[in-house]
Short mmCIF file of C-alpha atoms in Angstrom, two decimals:
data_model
loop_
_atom_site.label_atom_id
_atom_site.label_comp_id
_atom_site.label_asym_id
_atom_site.label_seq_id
_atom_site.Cartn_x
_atom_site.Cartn_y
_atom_site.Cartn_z
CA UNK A 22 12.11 -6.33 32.26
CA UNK A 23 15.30 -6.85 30.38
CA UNK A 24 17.17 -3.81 29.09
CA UNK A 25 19.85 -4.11 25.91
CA UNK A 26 22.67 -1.52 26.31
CA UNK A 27 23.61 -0.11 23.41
CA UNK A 28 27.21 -1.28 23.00
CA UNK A 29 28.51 1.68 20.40
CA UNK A 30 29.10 5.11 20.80
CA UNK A 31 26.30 7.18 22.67
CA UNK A 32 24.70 7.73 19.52
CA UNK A 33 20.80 8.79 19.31
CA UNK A 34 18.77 7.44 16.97
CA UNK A 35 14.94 7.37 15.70
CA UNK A 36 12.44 5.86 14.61
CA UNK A 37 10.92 2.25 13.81
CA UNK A 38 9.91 0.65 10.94
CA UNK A 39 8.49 -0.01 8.12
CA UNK A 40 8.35 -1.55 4.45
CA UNK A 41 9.63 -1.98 1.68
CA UNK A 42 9.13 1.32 -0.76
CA UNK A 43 12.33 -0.08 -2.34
CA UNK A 44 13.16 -2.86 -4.20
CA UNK A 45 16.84 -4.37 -3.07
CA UNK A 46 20.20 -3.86 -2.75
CA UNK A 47 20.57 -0.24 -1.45
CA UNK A 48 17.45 0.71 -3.23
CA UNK A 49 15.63 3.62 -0.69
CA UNK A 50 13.20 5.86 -0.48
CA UNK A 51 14.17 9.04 1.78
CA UNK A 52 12.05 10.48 4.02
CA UNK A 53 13.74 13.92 5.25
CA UNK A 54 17.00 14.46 3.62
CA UNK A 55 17.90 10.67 3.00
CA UNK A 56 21.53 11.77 3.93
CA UNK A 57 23.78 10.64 6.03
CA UNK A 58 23.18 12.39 9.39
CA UNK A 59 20.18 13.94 8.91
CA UNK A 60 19.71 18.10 8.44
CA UNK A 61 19.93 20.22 11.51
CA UNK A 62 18.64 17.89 14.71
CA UNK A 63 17.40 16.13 12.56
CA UNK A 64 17.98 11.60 13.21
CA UNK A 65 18.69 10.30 10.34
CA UNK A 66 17.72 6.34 9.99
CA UNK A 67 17.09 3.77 7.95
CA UNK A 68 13.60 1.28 7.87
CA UNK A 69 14.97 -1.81 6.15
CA UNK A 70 12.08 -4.01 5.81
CA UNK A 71 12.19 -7.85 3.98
CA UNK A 72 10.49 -6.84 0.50
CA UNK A 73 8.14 -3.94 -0.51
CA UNK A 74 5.13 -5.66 -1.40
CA UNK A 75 3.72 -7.24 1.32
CA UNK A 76 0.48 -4.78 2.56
CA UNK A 77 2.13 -5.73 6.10
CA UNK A 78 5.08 -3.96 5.34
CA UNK A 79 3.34 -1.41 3.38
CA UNK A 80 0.90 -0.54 6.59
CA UNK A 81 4.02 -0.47 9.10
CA UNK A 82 5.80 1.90 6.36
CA UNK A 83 2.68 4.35 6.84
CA UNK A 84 2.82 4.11 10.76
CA UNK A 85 6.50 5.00 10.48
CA UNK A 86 6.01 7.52 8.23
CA UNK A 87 3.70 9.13 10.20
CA UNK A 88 5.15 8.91 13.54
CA UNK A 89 8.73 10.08 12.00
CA UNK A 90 6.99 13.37 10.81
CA UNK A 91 5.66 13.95 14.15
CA UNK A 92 8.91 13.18 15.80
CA UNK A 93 11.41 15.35 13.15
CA UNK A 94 13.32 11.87 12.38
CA UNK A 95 15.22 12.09 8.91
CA UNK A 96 13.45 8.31 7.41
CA UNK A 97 15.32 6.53 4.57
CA UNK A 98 13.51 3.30 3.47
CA UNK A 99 14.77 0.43 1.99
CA UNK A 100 13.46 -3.48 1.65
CA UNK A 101 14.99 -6.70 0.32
CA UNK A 102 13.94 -7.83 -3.29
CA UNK A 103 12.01 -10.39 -2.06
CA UNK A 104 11.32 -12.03 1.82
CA UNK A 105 14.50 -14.07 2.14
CA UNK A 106 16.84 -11.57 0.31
CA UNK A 107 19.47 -11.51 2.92
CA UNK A 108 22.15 -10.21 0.79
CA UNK A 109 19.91 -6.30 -0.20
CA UNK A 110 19.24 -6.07 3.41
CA UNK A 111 23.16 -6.28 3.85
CA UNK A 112 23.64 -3.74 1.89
CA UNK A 113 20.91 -0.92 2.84
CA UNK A 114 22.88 -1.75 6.14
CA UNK A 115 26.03 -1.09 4.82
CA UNK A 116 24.31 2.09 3.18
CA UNK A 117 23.45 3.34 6.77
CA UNK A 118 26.86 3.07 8.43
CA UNK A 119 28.93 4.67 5.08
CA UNK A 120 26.34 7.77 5.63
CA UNK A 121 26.71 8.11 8.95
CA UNK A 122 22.72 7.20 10.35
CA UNK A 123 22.16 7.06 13.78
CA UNK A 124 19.97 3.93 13.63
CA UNK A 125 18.55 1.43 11.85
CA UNK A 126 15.45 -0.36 12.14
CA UNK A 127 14.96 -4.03 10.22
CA UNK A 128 12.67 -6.87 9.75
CA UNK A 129 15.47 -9.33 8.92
CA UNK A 130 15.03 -11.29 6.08
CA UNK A 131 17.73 -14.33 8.59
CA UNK A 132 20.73 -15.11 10.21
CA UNK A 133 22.56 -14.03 6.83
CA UNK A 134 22.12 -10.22 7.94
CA UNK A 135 22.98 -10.96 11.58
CA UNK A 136 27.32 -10.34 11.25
CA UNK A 137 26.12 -6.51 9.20
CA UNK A 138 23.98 -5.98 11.71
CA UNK A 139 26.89 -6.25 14.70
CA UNK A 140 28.74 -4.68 11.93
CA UNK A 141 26.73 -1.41 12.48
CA UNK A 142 26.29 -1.32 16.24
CA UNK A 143 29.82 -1.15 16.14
CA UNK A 144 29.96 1.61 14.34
CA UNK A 145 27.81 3.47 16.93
CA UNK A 146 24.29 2.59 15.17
CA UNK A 147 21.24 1.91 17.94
CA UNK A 148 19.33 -0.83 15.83
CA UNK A 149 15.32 -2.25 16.46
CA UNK A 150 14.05 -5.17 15.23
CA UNK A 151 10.22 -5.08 13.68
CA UNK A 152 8.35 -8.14 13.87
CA UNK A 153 10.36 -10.67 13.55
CA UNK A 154 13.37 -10.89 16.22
CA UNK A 155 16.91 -12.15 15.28
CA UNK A 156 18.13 -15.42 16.77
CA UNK A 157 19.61 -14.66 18.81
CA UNK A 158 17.99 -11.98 20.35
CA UNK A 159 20.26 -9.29 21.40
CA UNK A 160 21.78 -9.22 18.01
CA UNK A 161 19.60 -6.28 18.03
CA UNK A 162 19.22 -3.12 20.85
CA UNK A 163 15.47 -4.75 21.27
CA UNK A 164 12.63 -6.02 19.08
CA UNK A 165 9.37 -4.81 18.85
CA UNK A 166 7.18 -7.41 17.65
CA UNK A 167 3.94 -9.91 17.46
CA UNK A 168 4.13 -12.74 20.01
CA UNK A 169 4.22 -15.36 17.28
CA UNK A 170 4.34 -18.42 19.47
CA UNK A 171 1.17 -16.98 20.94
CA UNK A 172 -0.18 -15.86 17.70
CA UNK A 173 0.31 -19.64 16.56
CA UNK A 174 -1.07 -21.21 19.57
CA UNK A 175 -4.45 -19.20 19.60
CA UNK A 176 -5.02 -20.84 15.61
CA UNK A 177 -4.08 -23.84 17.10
CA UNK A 178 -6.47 -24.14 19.94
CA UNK A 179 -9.19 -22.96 17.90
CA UNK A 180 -8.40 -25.91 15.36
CA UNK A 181 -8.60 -28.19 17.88
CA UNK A 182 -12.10 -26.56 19.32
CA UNK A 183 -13.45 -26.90 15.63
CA UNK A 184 -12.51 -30.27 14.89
CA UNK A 185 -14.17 -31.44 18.08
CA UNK A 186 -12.42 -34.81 18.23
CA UNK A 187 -12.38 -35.36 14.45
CA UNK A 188 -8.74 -36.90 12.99
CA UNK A 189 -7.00 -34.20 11.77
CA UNK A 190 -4.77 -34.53 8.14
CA UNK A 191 -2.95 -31.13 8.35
CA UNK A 192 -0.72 -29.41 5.82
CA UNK A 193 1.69 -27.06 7.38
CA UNK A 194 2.51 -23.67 4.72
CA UNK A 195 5.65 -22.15 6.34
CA UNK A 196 8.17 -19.50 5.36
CA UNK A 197 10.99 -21.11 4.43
CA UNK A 198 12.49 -24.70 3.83
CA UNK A 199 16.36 -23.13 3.83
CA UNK A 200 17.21 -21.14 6.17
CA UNK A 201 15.37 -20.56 10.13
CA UNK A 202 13.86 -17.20 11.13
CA UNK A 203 12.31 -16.85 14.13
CA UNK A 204 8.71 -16.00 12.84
CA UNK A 205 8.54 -19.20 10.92
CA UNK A 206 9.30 -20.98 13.82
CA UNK A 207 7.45 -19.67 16.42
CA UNK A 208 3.56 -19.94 14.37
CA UNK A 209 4.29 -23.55 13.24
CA UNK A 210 5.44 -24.61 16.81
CA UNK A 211 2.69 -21.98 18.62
CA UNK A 212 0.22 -23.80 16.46
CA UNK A 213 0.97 -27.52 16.76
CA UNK A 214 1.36 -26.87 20.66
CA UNK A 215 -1.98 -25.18 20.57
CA UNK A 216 -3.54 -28.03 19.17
CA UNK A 217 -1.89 -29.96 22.00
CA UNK A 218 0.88 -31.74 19.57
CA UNK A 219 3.80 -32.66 20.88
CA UNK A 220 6.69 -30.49 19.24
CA UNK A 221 10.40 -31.81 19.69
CA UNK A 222 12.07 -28.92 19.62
CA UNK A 223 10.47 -25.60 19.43
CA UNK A 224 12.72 -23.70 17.26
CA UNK A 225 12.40 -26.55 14.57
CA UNK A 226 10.00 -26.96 12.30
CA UNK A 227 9.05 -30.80 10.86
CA UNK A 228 10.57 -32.90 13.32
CA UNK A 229 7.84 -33.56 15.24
CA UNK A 230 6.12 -37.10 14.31
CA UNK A 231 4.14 -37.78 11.31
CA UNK A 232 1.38 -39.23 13.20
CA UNK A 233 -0.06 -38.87 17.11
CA UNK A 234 -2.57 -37.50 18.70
CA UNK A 235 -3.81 -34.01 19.70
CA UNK A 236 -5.59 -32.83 22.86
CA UNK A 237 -9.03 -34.72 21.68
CA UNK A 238 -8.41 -36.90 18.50
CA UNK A 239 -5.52 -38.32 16.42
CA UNK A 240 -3.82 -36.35 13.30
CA UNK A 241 -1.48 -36.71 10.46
CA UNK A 242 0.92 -34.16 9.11
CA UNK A 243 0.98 -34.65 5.49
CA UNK A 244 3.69 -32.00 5.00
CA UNK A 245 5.87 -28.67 6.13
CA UNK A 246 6.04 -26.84 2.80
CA UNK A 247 7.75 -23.48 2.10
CA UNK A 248 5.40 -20.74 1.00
CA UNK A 249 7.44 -17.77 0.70
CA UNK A 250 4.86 -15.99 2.32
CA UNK A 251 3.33 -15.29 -0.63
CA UNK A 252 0.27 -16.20 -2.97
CA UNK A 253 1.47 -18.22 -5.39
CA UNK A 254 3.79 -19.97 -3.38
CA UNK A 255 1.19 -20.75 -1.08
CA UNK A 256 -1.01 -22.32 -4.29
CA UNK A 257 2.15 -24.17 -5.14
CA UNK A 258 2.65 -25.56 -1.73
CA UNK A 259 -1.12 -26.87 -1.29
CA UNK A 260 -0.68 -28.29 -4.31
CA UNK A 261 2.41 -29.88 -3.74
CA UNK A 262 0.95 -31.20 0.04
CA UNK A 263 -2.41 -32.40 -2.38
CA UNK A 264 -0.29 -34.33 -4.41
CA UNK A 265 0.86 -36.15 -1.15
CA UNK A 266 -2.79 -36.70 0.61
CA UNK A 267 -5.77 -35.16 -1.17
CA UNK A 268 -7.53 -35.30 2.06
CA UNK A 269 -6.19 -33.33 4.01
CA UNK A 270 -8.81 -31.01 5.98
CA UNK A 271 -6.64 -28.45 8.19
CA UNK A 272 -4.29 -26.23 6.45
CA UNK A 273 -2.01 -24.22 8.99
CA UNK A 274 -0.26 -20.96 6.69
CA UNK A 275 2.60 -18.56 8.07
CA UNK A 276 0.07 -15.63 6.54
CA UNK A 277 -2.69 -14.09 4.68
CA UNK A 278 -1.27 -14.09 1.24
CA UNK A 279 -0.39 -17.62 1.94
CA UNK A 280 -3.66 -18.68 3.00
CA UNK A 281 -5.17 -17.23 -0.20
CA UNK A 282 -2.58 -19.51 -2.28
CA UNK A 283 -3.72 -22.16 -0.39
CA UNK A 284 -7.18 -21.50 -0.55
CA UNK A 285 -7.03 -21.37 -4.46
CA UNK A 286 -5.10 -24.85 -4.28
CA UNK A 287 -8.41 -26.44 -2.81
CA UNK A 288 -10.72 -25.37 -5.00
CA UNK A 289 -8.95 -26.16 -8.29
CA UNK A 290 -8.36 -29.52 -6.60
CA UNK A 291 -12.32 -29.47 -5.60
CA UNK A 292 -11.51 -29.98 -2.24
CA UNK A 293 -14.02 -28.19 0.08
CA UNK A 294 -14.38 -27.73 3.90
CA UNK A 295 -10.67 -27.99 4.89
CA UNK A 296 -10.10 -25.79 7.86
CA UNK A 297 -7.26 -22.90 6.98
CA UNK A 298 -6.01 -20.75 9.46
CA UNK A 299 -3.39 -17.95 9.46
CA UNK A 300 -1.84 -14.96 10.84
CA UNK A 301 -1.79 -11.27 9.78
CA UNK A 302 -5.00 -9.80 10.07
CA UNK A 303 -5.23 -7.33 7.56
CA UNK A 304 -7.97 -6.03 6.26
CA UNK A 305 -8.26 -8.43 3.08
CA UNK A 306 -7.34 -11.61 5.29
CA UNK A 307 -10.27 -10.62 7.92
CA UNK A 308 -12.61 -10.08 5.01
CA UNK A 309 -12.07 -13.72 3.90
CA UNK A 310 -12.55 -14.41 7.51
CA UNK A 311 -16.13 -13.01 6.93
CA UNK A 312 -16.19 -14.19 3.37
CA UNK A 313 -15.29 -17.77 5.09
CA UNK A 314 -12.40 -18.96 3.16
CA UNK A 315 -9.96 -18.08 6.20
CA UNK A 316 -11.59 -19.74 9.27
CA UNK A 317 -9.31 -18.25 11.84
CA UNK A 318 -6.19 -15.45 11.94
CA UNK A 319 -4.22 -14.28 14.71
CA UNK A 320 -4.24 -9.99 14.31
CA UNK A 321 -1.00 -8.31 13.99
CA UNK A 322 -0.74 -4.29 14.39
CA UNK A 323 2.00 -3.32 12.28
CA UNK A 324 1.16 0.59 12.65
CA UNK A 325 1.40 0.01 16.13
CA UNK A 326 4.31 -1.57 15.91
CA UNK A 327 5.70 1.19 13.84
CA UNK A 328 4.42 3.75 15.82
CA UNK A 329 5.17 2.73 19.06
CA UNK A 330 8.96 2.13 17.76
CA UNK A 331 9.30 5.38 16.33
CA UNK A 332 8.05 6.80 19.28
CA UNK A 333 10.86 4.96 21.62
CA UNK A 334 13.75 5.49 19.58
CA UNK A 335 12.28 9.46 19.66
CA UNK A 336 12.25 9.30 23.05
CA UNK A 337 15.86 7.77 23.13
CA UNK A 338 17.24 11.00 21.01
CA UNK A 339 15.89 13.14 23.26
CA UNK A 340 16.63 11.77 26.82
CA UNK A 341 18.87 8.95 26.71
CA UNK A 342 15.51 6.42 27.62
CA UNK A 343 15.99 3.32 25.97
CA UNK A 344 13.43 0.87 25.44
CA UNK A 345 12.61 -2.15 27.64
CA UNK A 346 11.22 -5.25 26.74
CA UNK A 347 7.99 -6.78 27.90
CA UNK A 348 7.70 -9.05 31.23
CA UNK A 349 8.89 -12.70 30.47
CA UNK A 350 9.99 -11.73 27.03
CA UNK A 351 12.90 -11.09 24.81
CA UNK A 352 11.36 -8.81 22.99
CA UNK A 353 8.42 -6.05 23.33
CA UNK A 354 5.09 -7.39 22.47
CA UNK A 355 2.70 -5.55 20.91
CA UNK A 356 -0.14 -7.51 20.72
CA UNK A 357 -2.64 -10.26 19.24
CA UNK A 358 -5.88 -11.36 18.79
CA UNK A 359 -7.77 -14.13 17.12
CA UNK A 360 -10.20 -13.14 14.44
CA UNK A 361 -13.45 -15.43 14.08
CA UNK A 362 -16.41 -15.44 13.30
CA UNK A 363 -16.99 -19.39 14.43
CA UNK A 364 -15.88 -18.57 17.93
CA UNK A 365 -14.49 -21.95 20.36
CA UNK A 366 -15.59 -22.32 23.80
CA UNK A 367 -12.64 -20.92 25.80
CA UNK A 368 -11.08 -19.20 23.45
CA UNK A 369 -10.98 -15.55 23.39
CA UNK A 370 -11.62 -13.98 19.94
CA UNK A 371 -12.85 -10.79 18.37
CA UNK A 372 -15.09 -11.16 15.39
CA UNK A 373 -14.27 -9.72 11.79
CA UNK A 374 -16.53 -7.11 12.06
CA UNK A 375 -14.83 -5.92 14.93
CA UNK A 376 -11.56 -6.45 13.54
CA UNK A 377 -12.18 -4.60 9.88
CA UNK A 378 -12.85 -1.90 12.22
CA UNK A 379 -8.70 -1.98 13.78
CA UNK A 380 -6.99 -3.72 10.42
CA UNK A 381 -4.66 -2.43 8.27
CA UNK A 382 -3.69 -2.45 4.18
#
């Protein structure tokens, strides 16, 4: 397992992650003291998460919460306006080092916050990743995070079950269409490759070719559309992709909130039976798993994400023991599993009733 060293000072720190209680630049919500240092042993840190409205964020803000009260770590919050808002992550970062934190943990909105984030490990700050590693990936002291490649490829592979040989017209909701983050990457490339496409370069999205076959039947990619990862930019980007090819019957989205965009696309257009699949797995994306407008989604556990982090970085303050990453990875994984209730021959999946029971938001 590979271990980062923390290049600054032999500074302790605390405490993982969690959303967005704060709207942009240097906008935070303090846990403790929301100083600098923290009061008496206190580890003072800051959860910088990419906006403060996604439930995702909102659950893995609880976790931390939680977990930080346990653990006596001082927790400042603060979030991006928006998903993509490099520049307000920049400064909560900025924030940290002037009051003298010990750590930082971020879900980095892209690249754009990589140089602050260097920035502040120079300055003797241990920083964690949440759910969506840097590129590359010891910009950070570790990540704790979803495998998304995997959490794409288990969508994918139950696409291709479903279809059962069928051509496949797919419309492809990412993140972004202007800058790369890992995430985005990693569930459009985890999915194509689960439905046995072949992908060109992995940490690409759209180059693959516009037509081929998957493992069982041929398909058409009709578009890569940015989504925002949120609901009306996924309505806008179904729309767009309708505009293109109304019949397009798989719908691939980066998440939940996406997927309920594109959902609401469809039936405006009175387009019915298209396949949509997604990642998250909180508790309103598994109910329209059982409500059947979301036919698959990989499950994420952001309070164990949070929790687990928190713990770490507790442990770390105490004793010096820094986190490892998992076996074969670059990252820690904590977990995944694919929500159905249409389950595919040889591929393992937990039903929505048994995942309202573990979701979050």
């Amino acid at each position: 397992m590979t271990k980062f060293r923390h290049r600054g000072p032999a500074a302790v720190l605390a405490c993982v992650a969690a959303v967005a209680t704060v709207a942009a630049c240097g906008g935070n919500d303090a846990g403790g003291s929301g100083g600098g240092g923290g009061g008496g042993d206190q580890v003072a840190v800051s959860l910088i998460t990419k906006d403060s409205t996604n439930p995702f964020f909102v659950a893995m803000q609880e976790g931390a919460r939680a977990e930080a009260e346990k653990d006596g770590v001082d927790l400042t919050i603060g979030a991006g306006k928006e998903d993509g808002d490099e520049q307000g992550q920049v400064q909560l970062i900025e924030n940290a080092i002037a009051g003298g934190q010990k750590g930082i943990i971020i879900t980095p909105n892209g690249p754009g916050v990589n140089s602050a984030i260097e920035k502040a490990r120079d300055a003797g700050l241990y920083v964690i990743a949440l759910d969506t590693p840097p590129d590359p990936a010891d910009t950070v002291d570790i990540t704790f995070a979803t495998d998304n490649f995997k959490a794409g490829e288990l969508i994918g592979q139950w696409t291709k079950g479903q279809l059962a040989g069928k051509p496949a017209t797919i419309a492809l909701l990412d993140l972004f269409n202007d800058k790369v983050v890992s995430v985005d990457y990693n569930r459009d490339q985890g999915f194509l490759t689960g439905m046995g496409i072949d992908t060109k370069d992995k940490q690409k999205n759209g180059d693959e070719a516009a037509t081929g076959n998957y493992d069982g039947g041929t398909y058409t990619i009709v578009c890569n559309e940015p989504t925002g990862g949120a609901e009306d930019g996924g309505r806008t980007a179904m729309e767009n992709c309708l505009t293109k090819n109304p019949g397009i019957n798989v719908v691939y989205t980066i998440n939940e909130p996406a997927a309920t965009g594109a959902y609401n696309a469809l039936k405006a257009a009175g387009s019915t039976g298209a396949l949509i699949v997604s990642v998250d797995g909180g508790c309103d994306g598994v109910k329209e798993v059982t409500d059947g407008v979301i036919g698959a989604t990989s499950q994420q556990y952001p309070l164990k994400m949070a929790e687990l982090g928190v713990k770490a970085i507790a442990d770390y303050a105490a004793d010096g023991t820094e986190p490892t990453t998992s076996p074969g990875l670059d990252f820690y994984d904590t977990g995944v599993a694919l929500v159905t209730d249409q389950p595919v021959d040889g591929v393992e999946s937990i039903t929505s009733a048994d995942a309202s029971k573990i979701c979050w938001g």
